[in-house]
Amino acid sequence: MKIKFLGAALSVTGSCHLVTTDHYKFLLDCGLFQGSEALEELNDQAFDFNPAEIDFMILSHAHVDHCGRIPLLVKQGFKGKIYCTGATAEIADIMLQDSGNIHEMDAKWINKRTTRSGQRQIDPLYTQEDAARCAQYFFPVAYGQIFEINSQIKIRLNEAGHILGAAIVEIWAQDDGKTTKLVYSGDIGAANQRMLNDPTLIAAADYLIMETTYGDRVHENQQESAKRFMDIIFKTVARGGTVVAPAFALGRTQDLIHVLEVFYDNHELYQNQLDKVKVYVDSPLATDATEIFRKNAHYFNDYIKERIKKGDELFYFRNLNFTKSIEQSKALNDNTSPKVIISSSGMADAGRVQHHLKHYLWKPKSSIVFAGYQAEGTTGRAITSGEKYVRILRERIRVNAEIYFLEGFSAHADKNDLLKWLAGFKEKPKKIFLVHGEEEAKKSFAITAKNILGLDCTVVEDVSEYSLGDEVVMVEGIKNRIDTKNQINKLKDNLGDIHDELDDLLAIPGIGITDAFPDEKLDDIAALTRDLEDTCQKLKTIIKK
Ligand SMILES: [Zn+2]
């Protein structure tokens, strides 16, 4: 058996692993690369395999970084089944169609620009129609059932506790005359979540592919994050400000709604005060996903099932509004009353939340609450890292709002949860491959797993292929130069920001007079110059490697 890591190898996005046995070739996930421009360009590159030769695929869950390249696979000849849970199939359909729509809009915008400058037109990566065509390939498999894909391969999907329908995948494959058991963790959920059961402990594996998004971090506790969320809302509303929460349409939005609904239920006495705080969910995709969540209540934990039994309407409270049309969305920014806007995308790089950030980020009375992972190169990462200026919808915006990052809402296990899950193996895997994490997270978790559990982990650092025999051997390693490109793009951004700062300085009336010269402007420019030096330094180190 061989495994080739083709995505989520270098970073956390683009999950895609190719498994080859004596007779079959199959994929574990086929997700979109997201984040920096250099990463996203990888979506345009040809697959490292012929999609028509892939027998089937197993999809761990419906986040776009795990399923977002399925329409490309299908367009290029894949005809196999895609095994996943029923909820994943249902959600992936709307996620992919939304993604197709975004690619169409992006291409339209680029083509409008390139037409004016006489450049070549581009095609969207895939269209909404391409995405809709994929629904026929999904094949639902229930949690906990051992399912025979063919005479040689069996699988079992287990609750991952990450998002509705997410699975940890067990695979038994006949290869070279014997059965090999491979486990693919997909994304592992945090323990003690509000709505989902804890990730299933797996008893045994020969080989394990494991995510390490937060392999080097311990989250704040969930209750603490929920309490802070409410405190931020009341503090912001009291000073007449608006709270903007960029949230993933799938999972995080429903989590935030749930925290609010529980709070509203339990604080009837404050109803007058609460009535003043309107909450808007401004994402058509999140609204559709919430509907699917309501329909699939049997996937939730006992606590939620109990609430439903008692007559609780899931994801509902009096002040909650789901905005639909673009006009309603725009009206939120004309409405000056304090409020909460939950909108996607979660990393603030696309979708309606960009308009809200453009409107509220520069206002000191506002609060911006991030409640999920912010990948390198995204606007969300820049804001949560303390950047003073960010580019949103091609405009440079000053960050004056209060910025919060509530890690306790994360749908990902932290370092301790990951260790706890790994310790659950009664028969230890012969080899553990760490994927889906930034370099430091993977390396740090490998050390922790060795020190605490005595387990050897291989940090997957790049596109690479391993043969899994008595010995695990790397049979193919490809040097990916993406980091270099990343840093060069960063340099360009840095230079652009310095250029803008200098233009701003020149525009100040009376700039030639000493006392008209604003000192703090020089501090900003000095900080940007330090960033520039850092980036140059990083680039040098990468090139030396
Ligand atoms: Zn995920």
PDB file of N, CA and C in Angstrom, residues 54 99 138 158 186 340 426 433 440 515:
ATOM      1  N   ILE A  54      -9.291   6.996 -10.680  1.00  0.00           N
ATOM      2  CA  ILE A  54      -9.574   6.865  -9.239  1.00  0.00           C
ATOM      3  C   ILE A  54     -10.856   6.042  -9.077  1.00  0.00           C
ATOM      4  N   SER A  99     -19.489  27.480  -3.585  1.00  0.00           N
ATOM      5  CA  SER A  99     -18.104  27.659  -4.017  1.00  0.00           C
ATOM      6  C   SER A  99     -18.063  27.915  -5.535  1.00  0.00           C
ATOM      7  N   PHE A 138     -22.411  11.170  -4.538  1.00  0.00           N
ATOM      8  CA  PHE A 138     -22.352  10.945  -3.083  1.00  0.00           C
ATOM      9  C   PHE A 138     -23.114   9.686  -2.695  1.00  0.00           C
ATOM     10  N   ASN A 158     -16.890   7.078  11.734  1.00  0.00           N
ATOM     11  CA  ASN A 158     -17.153   7.283  13.169  1.00  0.00           C
ATOM     12  C   ASN A 158     -17.321   8.769  13.453  1.00  0.00           C
ATOM     13  N   GLY A 186      -9.495  12.730   9.538  1.00  0.00           N
ATOM     14  CA  GLY A 186     -10.255  13.905   9.071  1.00  0.00           C
ATOM     15  C   GLY A 186      -9.932  15.038  10.032  1.00  0.00           C
ATOM     16  N   VAL A 340     -25.540  42.896  16.516  1.00  0.00           N
ATOM     17  CA  VAL A 340     -24.541  41.839  16.283  1.00  0.00           C
ATOM     18  C   VAL A 340     -24.752  41.328  14.862  1.00  0.00           C
ATOM     19  N   LYS A 426      -5.677   1.337  21.551  1.00  0.00           N
ATOM     20  CA  LYS A 426      -5.170   0.257  22.412  1.00  0.00           C
ATOM     21  C   LYS A 426      -4.002  -0.427  21.712  1.00  0.00           C
ATOM     22  N   PHE A 433       1.231   9.668  10.483  1.00  0.00           N
ATOM     23  CA  PHE A 433       1.596  10.773   9.603  1.00  0.00           C
ATOM     24  C   PHE A 433       0.839  12.019  10.053  1.00  0.00           C
ATOM     25  N   GLU A 440       5.109  24.485  12.447  1.00  0.00           N
ATOM     26  CA  GLU A 440       5.454  24.475  13.880  1.00  0.00           C
ATOM     27  C   GLU A 440       4.491  23.575  14.651  1.00  0.00           C
ATOM     28  N   ASP A 515       5.470  71.428  12.961  1.00  0.00           N
ATOM     29  CA  ASP A 515       4.468  70.978  13.926  1.00  0.00           C
ATOM     30  C   ASP A 515       3.242  70.321  13.269  1.00  0.00           C
TER      31      ASP A 515
END
